[in-house]
Short mmCIF file of C-alpha atoms (C1' of nucleotides) in Angstrom, two decimals:
data_model
loop_
_atom_site.label_atom_id
_atom_site.label_comp_id
_atom_site.label_asym_id
_atom_site.label_seq_id
_atom_site.Cartn_x
_atom_site.Cartn_y
_atom_site.Cartn_z
CA MET A 215 175.39 169.96 126.26
CA VAL A 216 173.27 171.77 123.76
CA LYS A 217 170.36 169.73 122.57
CA ARG A 218 169.39 166.12 122.40
CA GLY A 219 168.79 164.56 119.03
CA ILE A 220 165.32 165.02 117.58
CA LYS A 221 162.57 163.96 119.88
CA SER A 222 162.74 163.32 123.58
CA GLY A 223 159.99 160.73 123.82
CA PRO A 224 161.63 157.33 124.15
CA ARG A 225 164.69 156.78 126.21
CA MET A 226 167.85 157.94 124.56
CA ALA A 227 169.61 154.70 125.50
CA ASP A 228 166.99 152.71 123.63
CA ARG A 229 167.30 154.78 120.51
CA VAL A 230 171.05 154.49 120.57
CA TYR A 231 170.78 150.75 121.07
CA GLU A 232 168.45 150.36 118.13
CA ASP A 233 170.52 152.59 115.92
CA ILE A 234 173.81 150.86 116.61
CA ARG A 235 172.14 147.51 116.24
CA ARG A 236 170.69 148.48 112.92
CA ALA A 237 174.01 149.88 111.79
CA ILE A 238 175.66 146.58 112.59
CA VAL A 239 172.98 144.44 111.03
CA GLN A 240 172.94 146.50 107.87
CA GLY A 241 176.66 146.26 107.57
CA GLU A 242 177.27 149.94 108.08
CA LEU A 243 179.52 148.99 110.94
CA LYS A 244 181.68 146.12 109.81
CA PRO A 245 182.83 143.16 111.88
CA GLY A 246 186.04 143.91 113.69
CA GLU A 247 185.51 147.63 113.45
CA ARG A 248 186.25 149.42 116.67
CA ILE A 249 183.67 151.71 118.15
CA THR A 250 184.44 154.26 120.82
CA GLU A 251 181.82 155.61 123.13
CA GLU A 252 182.65 159.21 122.48
CA VAL A 253 182.33 158.91 118.71
CA LEU A 254 178.97 157.25 119.02
CA ALA A 255 177.87 159.82 121.56
CA ASP A 256 178.69 162.60 119.12
CA ARG A 257 177.05 160.79 116.26
CA PHE A 258 173.78 160.48 118.15
CA GLY A 259 173.96 163.79 119.91
CA ALA A 260 173.94 162.12 123.30
CA SER A 261 176.38 161.81 126.14
CA ARG A 262 178.43 158.74 126.82
CA THR A 263 176.09 157.42 129.50
CA PRO A 264 173.25 156.14 127.32
CA VAL A 265 175.78 154.96 124.75
CA ARG A 266 177.46 152.93 127.42
CA SER A 267 174.17 151.43 128.44
CA ALA A 268 173.44 150.52 124.84
CA ILE A 269 176.84 148.93 124.36
CA VAL A 270 176.44 146.79 127.45
CA ARG A 271 173.22 145.45 126.04
CA LEU A 272 174.73 144.89 122.62
CA ALA A 273 177.55 142.94 124.23
CA SER A 274 175.08 140.83 126.13
CA ASP A 275 173.24 140.18 122.88
CA GLY A 276 176.44 139.11 121.18
CA PHE A 277 176.77 141.93 118.67
CA VAL A 278 179.94 143.45 120.04
CA ASP A 279 182.97 142.42 122.04
CA MET A 280 183.79 144.57 125.00
CA THR A 281 187.31 144.26 126.35
CA PRO A 282 187.94 145.95 129.68
CA HIS A 283 190.01 149.02 129.11
CA SER A 284 190.80 148.51 125.52
CA GLY A 285 187.55 149.25 123.77
CA THR A 286 184.57 147.77 122.01
CA ALA A 287 184.55 146.20 118.57
CA VAL A 288 181.85 144.81 116.34
CA LYS A 289 181.94 141.08 116.81
CA SER A 290 183.27 139.18 113.87
CA ARG A 291 182.36 135.59 113.40
CA ALA A 292 184.26 132.87 111.65
CA ARG A 293 182.51 130.83 109.03
CA HIS A 294 182.12 127.81 111.24
CA GLU A 295 180.48 129.94 113.92
CA ILE A 296 177.84 131.02 111.44
CA ALA A 297 177.26 127.39 110.61
CA GLU A 298 176.89 126.59 114.30
CA ILE A 299 174.32 129.30 114.72
CA TYR A 300 172.31 127.84 111.88
CA ASP A 301 172.52 124.38 113.41
CA VAL A 302 171.01 125.64 116.63
CA ARG A 303 168.41 127.67 114.79
CA ALA A 304 167.47 124.54 112.89
CA MET A 305 166.83 122.76 116.17
CA LEU A 306 164.86 125.54 117.76
CA GLU A 307 162.79 126.49 114.78
CA SER A 308 162.01 122.98 113.66
CA PHE A 309 160.71 122.40 117.17
CA ALA A 310 158.69 125.58 116.82
CA ALA A 311 157.31 124.40 113.50
CA ARG A 312 156.16 121.18 115.07
CA LEU A 313 154.46 123.01 117.91
CA ALA A 314 152.94 125.48 115.47
CA ALA A 315 151.49 122.65 113.43
CA GLU A 316 150.07 120.97 116.50
CA ARG A 317 148.75 123.95 118.40
CA HIS A 318 148.13 126.84 116.05
CA GLU A 319 144.94 128.90 116.16
CA GLU A 320 143.11 130.15 113.12
CA HIS A 321 144.47 133.68 113.27
CA HIS A 322 148.02 132.39 113.19
CA LEU A 323 147.26 130.64 109.97
CA ALA A 324 145.66 133.76 108.55
CA ARG A 325 148.74 135.77 109.34
CA LEU A 326 151.01 133.18 107.78
CA ASP A 327 148.85 133.10 104.67
CA GLY A 328 149.00 136.86 104.42
CA ILE A 329 152.75 136.97 104.67
CA GLN A 330 153.16 134.10 102.26
CA SER A 331 151.06 135.74 99.53
CA GLU A 332 153.02 138.95 99.90
CA LEU A 333 156.15 136.87 99.66
CA GLU A 334 154.94 135.16 96.49
CA GLU A 335 154.00 138.44 94.82
CA LEU A 336 157.22 140.11 95.76
CA SER A 337 159.43 137.29 94.66
CA ALA A 338 157.61 137.19 91.33
CA ALA A 339 158.11 140.92 90.95
CA ALA A 340 161.71 140.61 91.97
CA ARG A 341 162.33 137.97 89.34
CA ARG A 342 161.30 140.49 86.73
CA GLY A 343 162.00 144.16 87.29
CA GLU A 344 162.76 146.20 90.38
CA ARG A 345 164.80 143.77 92.38
CA GLU A 346 166.81 146.35 94.25
CA ASP A 347 163.98 147.49 96.49
CA ALA A 348 162.65 143.98 96.78
CA VAL A 349 165.59 142.44 98.59
CA ASP A 350 165.04 144.32 101.80
CA ALA A 351 161.33 143.73 101.67
CA LEU A 352 161.77 140.03 101.05
CA SER A 353 164.19 139.78 103.88
CA SER A 354 161.76 141.48 106.19
CA LEU A 355 158.85 139.33 105.04
CA ASN A 356 160.96 136.25 105.51
CA LEU A 357 161.70 137.33 109.04
CA GLY A 358 158.00 137.95 109.57
CA PHE A 359 157.17 134.46 108.41
CA HIS A 360 159.52 132.87 110.88
CA GLN A 361 158.24 135.13 113.64
CA ALA A 362 154.70 134.12 112.88
CA ILE A 363 155.59 130.47 113.23
CA LEU A 364 157.31 131.14 116.52
CA ASP A 365 154.19 132.95 117.67
CA ALA A 366 152.01 130.09 116.60
CA ALA A 367 154.19 127.73 118.59
CA GLY A 368 153.04 129.55 121.68
CA ASN A 369 156.28 129.31 123.64
CA PRO A 370 157.73 132.77 124.32
CA THR A 371 160.96 131.33 125.66
CA LEU A 372 161.45 129.44 122.45
CA LYS A 373 160.73 132.56 120.43
CA ASP A 374 163.21 134.49 122.47
CA SER A 375 166.00 131.97 122.09
CA ALA A 376 165.45 131.72 118.36
CA ASN A 377 165.27 135.47 117.91
CA ARG A 378 168.60 135.96 119.54
CA LEU A 379 170.17 133.76 116.93
CA MET A 380 168.16 135.12 114.03
CA ASP A 381 169.17 138.65 114.82
CA ILE A 382 172.80 137.71 114.88
CA GLY A 383 172.59 135.98 111.52
CA PHE A 384 170.45 138.61 109.91
CA LEU A 385 173.20 140.42 108.11
CA ILE A 386 174.33 137.24 106.50
CA ASN A 387 170.82 136.35 105.53
CA THR A 388 170.35 139.63 103.75
CA TYR A 389 173.26 139.12 101.46
CA ALA A 390 172.70 135.44 100.97
CA SER A 391 169.12 135.80 99.83
CA PHE A 392 170.27 138.18 97.14
CA ASP A 393 170.63 135.19 94.90
CA ALA A 394 167.50 134.66 92.80
CA SER A 395 167.48 130.89 93.01
CA GLU A 396 167.81 131.15 96.76
CA ILE A 397 164.73 133.32 96.89
CA ASP A 398 162.75 130.82 94.87
CA ARG A 399 163.86 127.95 97.02
CA SER A 400 162.99 129.82 100.17
CA VAL A 401 159.53 130.79 98.98
CA SER A 402 158.78 127.28 97.87
CA ASP A 403 160.03 125.91 101.21
CA HIS A 404 157.68 128.26 102.98
CA ARG A 405 154.80 127.11 100.84
CA LYS A 406 155.33 123.48 101.75
CA LEU A 407 155.81 124.38 105.37
CA LEU A 408 152.55 126.25 105.39
CA THR A 409 150.78 123.21 104.01
CA ALA A 410 152.27 121.00 106.68
CA ILE A 411 151.25 123.37 109.43
CA ARG A 412 147.75 123.78 108.02
CA SER A 413 147.28 120.01 108.01
CA ARG A 414 148.60 119.91 111.60
CA ASP A 415 151.30 117.44 110.67
CA GLY A 416 153.89 118.20 113.31
CA ALA A 417 156.55 115.77 112.19
CA TRP A 418 156.34 116.95 108.60
CA ALA A 419 156.53 120.60 109.57
CA GLU A 420 159.50 119.86 111.77
CA ALA A 421 161.36 118.07 109.01
CA LEU A 422 160.60 120.79 106.47
CA MET A 423 161.77 123.55 108.74
CA ARG A 424 164.97 121.71 109.54
CA ALA A 425 165.65 121.19 105.85
CA HIS A 426 164.79 124.81 105.12
CA ILE A 427 167.24 126.22 107.61
CA LEU A 428 169.99 123.72 106.98
CA GLY A 429 169.59 124.37 103.28
CA ALA A 430 170.11 128.06 103.88
CA ARG A 431 173.06 127.18 106.04
CA ASN A 432 174.72 125.08 103.39
CA SER A 433 174.18 127.48 100.54
CA LEU A 434 175.60 130.15 102.78
CA ILE A 435 178.69 128.09 103.39
CA ASP A 436 179.11 127.38 99.71
CA HIS A 437 178.56 130.98 98.66
CA PRO A 438 179.84 133.06 101.53
CA PRO A 439 178.90 136.73 101.55
CA ARG A 440 181.57 139.36 101.20
CA HIS A 441 183.27 140.09 104.47
CA MET B 220 183.24 158.62 147.76
CA VAL B 221 184.83 156.96 150.71
CA LYS B 222 186.12 153.58 149.76
CA ARG B 223 185.21 150.90 147.29
CA GLY B 224 184.20 147.50 148.60
CA ILE B 225 187.08 145.14 149.34
CA LYS B 226 189.34 144.65 146.42
CA SER B 227 189.71 146.79 143.34
CA GLY B 228 190.85 144.13 140.91
CA PRO B 229 187.91 143.21 138.69
CA ARG B 230 185.45 145.72 137.45
CA MET B 231 182.97 146.84 140.02
CA ALA B 232 180.13 146.41 137.55
CA ASP B 233 181.04 142.77 137.10
CA ARG B 234 181.14 142.07 140.78
CA VAL B 235 177.81 143.77 141.28
CA TYR B 236 176.35 141.79 138.40
CA GLU B 237 177.54 138.50 139.85
CA ASP B 238 176.38 139.37 143.33
CA ILE B 239 172.89 140.41 142.32
CA ARG B 240 172.64 137.39 140.08
CA ARG B 241 173.65 135.10 142.87
CA ALA B 242 171.25 136.80 145.24
CA ILE B 243 168.43 136.20 142.80
CA VAL B 244 169.40 132.63 142.01
CA GLN B 245 169.76 131.73 145.67
CA GLY B 246 166.40 133.21 146.44
CA GLU B 247 167.73 135.99 148.59
CA LEU B 248 165.94 138.40 146.32
CA LYS B 249 162.51 137.02 145.67
CA PRO B 250 160.54 137.20 142.45
CA GLY B 251 158.51 140.36 142.24
CA GLU B 252 160.70 142.12 144.74
CA ARG B 253 161.58 145.63 143.72
CA ILE B 254 165.18 146.68 143.66
CA THR B 255 166.30 150.28 143.53
CA GLU B 256 169.63 151.33 142.23
CA GLU B 257 170.53 153.40 145.22
CA VAL B 258 169.87 150.62 147.72
CA LEU B 259 172.02 148.23 145.75
CA ALA B 260 174.68 150.84 145.39
CA ASP B 261 174.83 151.27 149.16
CA ARG B 262 174.79 147.54 149.73
CA PHE B 263 177.81 147.02 147.51
CA GLY B 264 179.60 150.18 148.43
CA ALA B 265 179.51 151.40 144.86
CA SER B 266 177.85 154.26 143.05
CA ARG B 267 174.79 153.90 140.89
CA THR B 268 176.76 153.72 137.67
CA PRO B 269 178.10 150.16 137.89
CA VAL B 270 174.86 149.04 139.49
CA ARG B 271 172.98 150.41 136.54
CA SER B 272 175.29 148.64 134.15
CA ALA B 273 174.74 145.40 136.02
CA ILE B 274 170.98 145.82 135.99
CA VAL B 275 170.93 146.42 132.26
CA ARG B 276 172.74 143.14 131.76
CA LEU B 277 170.49 141.30 134.18
CA ALA B 278 167.48 142.58 132.28
CA SER B 279 168.98 141.41 129.02
CA ASP B 280 169.56 138.02 130.61
CA GLY B 281 165.97 137.84 131.75
CA PHE B 282 166.54 138.00 135.50
CA VAL B 283 164.81 141.31 136.12
CA ASP B 284 162.17 143.49 134.55
CA MET B 285 163.09 147.09 133.99
CA THR B 286 160.20 149.46 133.51
CA PRO B 287 161.09 152.95 132.36
CA HIS B 288 160.63 155.36 135.21
CA SER B 289 159.02 153.02 137.60
CA GLY B 290 161.83 150.77 138.70
CA THR B 291 163.33 147.34 138.42
CA ALA B 292 161.90 144.17 139.87
CA VAL B 293 163.08 140.60 140.06
CA LYS B 294 161.32 138.78 137.29
CA SER B 295 158.68 136.39 138.44
CA ARG B 296 157.69 133.52 136.25
CA ALA B 297 154.44 131.67 136.12
CA ARG B 298 154.47 127.91 136.36
CA HIS B 299 153.81 127.41 132.68
CA GLU B 300 156.76 129.64 131.82
CA ILE B 301 159.05 127.41 133.82
CA ALA B 302 157.67 124.45 131.94
CA GLU B 303 158.32 126.23 128.64
CA ILE B 304 161.89 126.86 129.62
CA TYR B 305 162.36 123.19 130.34
CA ASP B 306 160.85 122.26 127.00
CA VAL B 307 163.37 124.39 125.18
CA ARG B 308 166.20 123.13 127.34
CA ALA B 309 165.15 119.61 126.50
CA MET B 310 165.50 120.42 122.80
CA LEU B 311 168.83 122.15 123.08
CA GLU B 312 170.48 119.77 125.46
CA SER B 313 169.25 116.60 123.83
CA PHE B 314 170.79 117.95 120.65
CA ALA B 315 173.95 118.61 122.60
CA ALA B 316 173.92 115.08 123.98
CA ARG B 317 173.70 113.69 120.49
CA LEU B 318 176.58 115.83 119.29
CA ALA B 319 178.57 114.94 122.38
CA ALA B 320 178.08 111.26 121.72
CA GLU B 321 179.11 111.61 118.10
CA ARG B 322 182.02 113.98 118.38
CA HIS B 323 183.46 113.85 121.88
CA GLU B 324 187.18 113.59 122.50
CA GLU B 325 188.77 111.48 125.18
CA HIS B 326 189.31 114.30 127.64
CA HIS B 327 185.62 115.17 127.56
CA LEU B 328 184.82 111.65 128.62
CA ALA B 329 187.39 111.80 131.38
CA ARG B 330 185.86 114.97 132.73
CA LEU B 331 182.39 113.49 132.63
CA ASP B 332 183.60 110.39 134.42
CA GLY B 333 185.20 112.48 137.09
CA ILE B 334 182.08 114.51 137.71
CA GLN B 335 179.91 111.44 137.67
CA SER B 336 181.96 109.62 140.33
CA GLU B 337 181.89 112.68 142.55
CA LEU B 338 178.16 112.78 141.99
CA GLU B 339 177.77 109.14 142.95
CA GLU B 340 179.80 109.53 146.10
CA LEU B 341 178.05 112.67 147.17
CA SER B 342 174.58 111.33 146.56
CA ALA B 343 175.44 108.23 148.57
CA ALA B 344 176.74 110.41 151.36
CA ALA B 345 173.68 112.59 151.15
CA ARG B 346 171.38 109.62 151.47
CA ARG B 347 172.99 108.96 154.84
CA GLY B 348 174.26 111.81 156.88
CA GLU B 349 175.14 115.41 156.13
CA ARG B 350 172.59 116.22 153.50
CA GLU B 351 172.48 119.96 154.23
CA ASP B 352 175.89 120.72 152.79
CA ALA B 353 175.44 118.21 150.02
CA VAL B 354 172.53 119.86 148.26
CA ASP B 355 174.50 122.82 147.03
CA ALA B 356 177.38 120.62 146.00
CA LEU B 357 175.11 118.23 144.15
CA SER B 358 173.46 121.11 142.39
CA SER B 359 176.80 122.45 141.34
CA LEU B 360 178.06 119.06 140.19
CA ASN B 361 174.87 118.55 138.25
CA LEU B 362 175.44 121.85 136.52
CA GLY B 363 179.00 120.82 135.81
CA PHE B 364 177.85 117.60 134.22
CA HIS B 365 175.55 119.42 131.83
CA GLN B 366 178.24 121.94 131.07
CA ALA B 367 180.66 119.16 130.26
CA ILE B 368 178.24 117.68 127.79
CA LEU B 369 177.71 121.05 126.17
CA ASP B 370 181.46 121.38 125.90
CA ALA B 371 181.78 117.95 124.39
CA ALA B 372 179.17 118.91 121.80
CA GLY B 373 181.61 121.47 120.50
CA ASN B 374 179.13 124.14 119.58
CA PRO B 375 179.65 127.31 121.64
CA THR B 376 176.46 128.88 120.35
CA LEU B 377 174.51 125.90 121.55
CA LYS B 378 176.21 126.06 124.91
CA ASP B 379 175.39 129.71 125.18
CA SER B 380 171.74 129.31 124.37
CA ALA B 381 171.35 126.44 126.79
CA ASN B 382 173.21 128.26 129.55
CA ARG B 383 170.90 131.20 129.33
CA LEU B 384 167.98 128.94 130.11
CA MET B 385 169.78 126.88 132.71
CA ASP B 386 170.74 129.94 134.66
CA ILE B 387 167.19 131.15 134.73
CA GLY B 388 165.92 127.82 135.97
CA PHE B 389 168.69 127.30 138.47
CA LEU B 390 166.82 128.50 141.51
CA ILE B 391 164.01 126.09 140.82
CA ASN B 392 166.44 123.28 140.29
CA THR B 393 168.05 123.84 143.64
CA TYR B 394 164.86 123.42 145.55
CA ALA B 395 163.50 120.65 143.43
CA SER B 396 166.55 118.43 143.75
CA PHE B 397 166.20 118.62 147.48
CA ASP B 398 164.04 115.56 147.25
CA ALA B 399 166.07 112.39 147.80
CA SER B 400 164.33 110.31 145.16
CA GLU B 401 164.89 113.09 142.66
CA ILE B 402 168.58 112.99 143.37
CA ASP B 403 168.72 109.25 142.83
CA ARG B 404 166.80 109.48 139.60
CA SER B 405 169.06 112.26 138.36
CA VAL B 406 172.25 110.40 139.17
CA SER B 407 171.00 107.25 137.54
CA ASP B 408 169.94 109.22 134.45
CA HIS B 409 173.40 110.63 134.24
CA ARG B 410 174.92 107.20 134.49
CA LYS B 411 172.92 105.90 131.55
CA LEU B 412 173.63 109.05 129.60
CA LEU B 413 177.31 108.61 130.14
CA THR B 414 177.12 105.08 128.82
CA ALA B 415 175.31 106.23 125.71
CA ILE B 416 177.85 108.94 125.08
CA ARG B 417 180.76 106.61 125.66
CA SER B 418 179.37 104.17 123.13
CA ARG B 419 178.90 107.05 120.69
CA ASP B 420 175.24 106.29 120.27
CA GLY B 421 173.88 109.71 119.35
CA ALA B 422 170.21 108.79 119.11
CA TRP B 423 170.26 107.04 122.45
CA ALA B 424 172.02 109.89 124.19
CA GLU B 425 169.55 112.33 122.68
CA ALA B 426 166.58 110.35 123.91
CA LEU B 427 168.03 109.92 127.37
CA MET B 428 168.77 113.58 127.76
CA ARG B 429 165.32 114.55 126.61
CA ALA B 430 163.77 112.13 129.09
CA HIS B 431 166.08 113.38 131.82
CA ILE B 432 165.12 117.02 131.40
CA LEU B 433 161.45 116.44 130.76
CA GLY B 434 161.39 114.19 133.80
CA ALA B 435 162.80 117.00 135.89
CA ARG B 436 160.26 119.32 134.32
CA ASN B 437 157.34 117.13 135.22
CA SER B 438 158.38 116.40 138.76
CA LEU B 439 158.88 120.13 139.14
CA ILE B 440 155.36 120.79 137.96
CA ASP B 441 153.95 118.16 140.27
CA HIS B 442 155.94 119.34 143.27
CA PRO B 443 156.38 123.07 142.80
CA PRO B 444 158.96 124.76 145.00
CA ARG B 445 157.87 127.30 147.57
CA HIS B 446 157.44 130.71 146.06
"C1'" DA C 51 219.68 145.98 114.95
"C1'" DC C 52 217.08 144.22 118.55
"C1'" DT C 53 215.25 144.14 122.96
"C1'" DT C 54 213.57 146.29 127.07
"C1'" DG C 55 211.63 149.59 129.88
"C1'" DA C 56 209.44 153.85 131.14
"C1'" DC C 57 206.30 157.30 129.94
"C1'" DC C 58 202.29 159.33 127.60
"C1'" DC C 59 197.83 159.30 125.80
"C1'" DA C 60 193.54 157.48 124.26
"C1'" DT C 61 189.71 155.27 126.15
"C1'" DT C 62 187.05 153.11 129.38
"C1'" DG C 63 185.35 152.70 134.50
"C1'" DG C 64 183.16 155.06 138.31
"C1'" DA C 65 181.12 158.98 140.94
"C1'" DT C 66 178.22 162.72 141.41
"C1'" DA C 67 175.16 166.43 140.07
"C1'" DC C 68 171.01 167.51 137.72
"C1'" DA C 69 166.71 166.81 134.85
"C1'" DA C 70 162.58 164.25 133.78
"C1'" DT C 71 158.96 161.29 134.66
"C1'" DG C 72 155.48 158.48 136.70
"C1'" DA C 73 153.03 157.15 140.94
"C1'" DG C 74 150.78 158.08 145.04
"C1'" DC C 75 148.32 161.30 147.92
"C1'" DG C 76 145.41 164.89 149.34
"C1'" DA C 77 142.28 168.71 148.63
"C1'" DG C 78 138.45 170.36 146.42
"C1'" DA C 79 134.26 169.98 143.70
"C1'" DT C 80 130.07 167.61 142.50
"C1'" DA D 10 131.06 159.74 149.52
"C1'" DT D 11 133.40 159.60 145.38
"C1'" DC D 12 135.76 161.25 141.63
"C1'" DT D 13 139.10 164.27 139.62
"C1'" DC D 14 142.75 167.33 139.29
"C1'" DG D 15 147.10 168.83 140.59
"C1'" DC D 16 151.09 168.61 143.48
"C1'" DT D 17 154.87 166.42 145.64
"C1'" DC D 18 158.30 163.06 145.89
"C1'" DA D 19 160.77 158.95 145.10
"C1'" DT D 20 163.35 156.95 141.44
"C1'" DT D 21 165.18 156.54 137.15
"C1'" DG D 22 167.57 158.84 132.93
"C1'" DT D 23 171.32 161.80 131.41
"C1'" DA D 24 175.36 164.67 131.62
"C1'" DT D 25 179.85 165.69 133.09
"C1'" DC D 26 183.91 165.23 135.89
"C1'" DC D 27 187.74 162.55 137.64
"C1'" DA D 28 190.36 158.12 138.18
"C1'" DA D 29 192.39 153.98 136.37
"C1'" DT D 30 194.23 151.14 132.98
"C1'" DG D 31 196.47 149.32 129.07
"C1'" DG D 32 198.57 149.88 124.71
"C1'" DG D 33 201.72 152.20 121.90
"C1'" DT D 34 205.82 154.85 121.27
"C1'" DC D 35 210.26 156.37 121.79
"C1'" DA D 36 214.62 156.09 123.59
"C1'" DA D 37 218.44 153.97 125.76
"C1'" DG D 38 221.23 150.09 126.60
"C1'" DT D 39 223.25 145.74 124.98
#
DNA sequence: ACTTGACCCATTGGATACAATGAGCGAGAT
DNA sequence: ATCTCGCTCATTGTATCCAATGGGTCAAGT
């Protein structure tokens, strides 16, 4: 082989994993699309070995389906599967919200406040002018908010389980939150949630988070993204 | 290469994955123990390639820690991490119990009944004579019972998330349920749970399952297994 | 025309050779 | 004696070669 990609610092397999993952999440690789190891290897300037390693991990994470000698395809999910994922997320994250309310430290709150104010500003800006750039940023801030709550809950296993599901549903989320009213609802949900957590009201936080996620779930079912 | 293991049917990587997994779960490979690819390759009569593939999956599943150029080690978990895992399991499976109660079909109930009667017989037998053989069987039946409830809940994502955690905690479970009073408690919990599910009382089933798992969690914390 | 079977090829699965890296060890200096 | 620097070596990371498999195609028979 001639040359590896750009830099040789991190492991090639990791870079390939991240890249494929991102490609899937961003919709560059569509559900059902077949991916062959050789093509990916060429695309990333690597050999098949690290690509293989990456694919194995992606399969374990539920992003692709690997069938023995036939090939690998981006996993496609039926509507009801998406709904199921949201149901489980609702359980996990509402639990996290309760724990966060009950156990959070001051710095967790500070981080949540920071993210929330960015979220407020950005959504206000998005409602007016440059919405195009804002969607990605909002999506990422939204993710950050949920992460922060999971951190505040102080249960790494819980965070891990929830993240697995969040990652899988991320693509959907991105498109769904394109809707302006959805953005407003989400930001306002977060605001209430933050209040509940700040006042250490576990039950309230739990209920709000459940409603927040199930709300997203239902609006997603009513207005499915293009597929 | 000389010869591959015994049979050539399933993929070598899969067999290696299962074998290592089993070795870890059964305590043959102890937490913290380092495993090198070459040693495993020799042990299974395979080359490093499938072993590597298996290890990547095991790492993704949380059974081992893979550090870049330093090696792979069986993941060791602190006591509080085990407790965290049980907390999350309690959430997921109590949710599953509720869904199972509300939505189960007849055949789910039949399966549960079947497992439960086996469980009753075996625990009675264990209380008397041949306990040695019974422990593994009880453990496996117990697993089957929880699986059956997850199936009855009808949410594959939920089943998946719960399974991930159950697998990780399986080793602990095996040793913990060695205690006779634990076995009795567990069987009696199951009996009540089954009643709740049969009567389609979701809230009751949820509460029972939560108590069941948190009970196991607490007795595990009080009587930690050898490590 | 439809079914069936054999063959070919694309693609993955596994083995081995080679490169890179991080850890441990020992020699030398202070 | 201790600390540091560099070297060696065990082990992983990557590349490439060969084997195996399964699907698709094309042709022949009914």
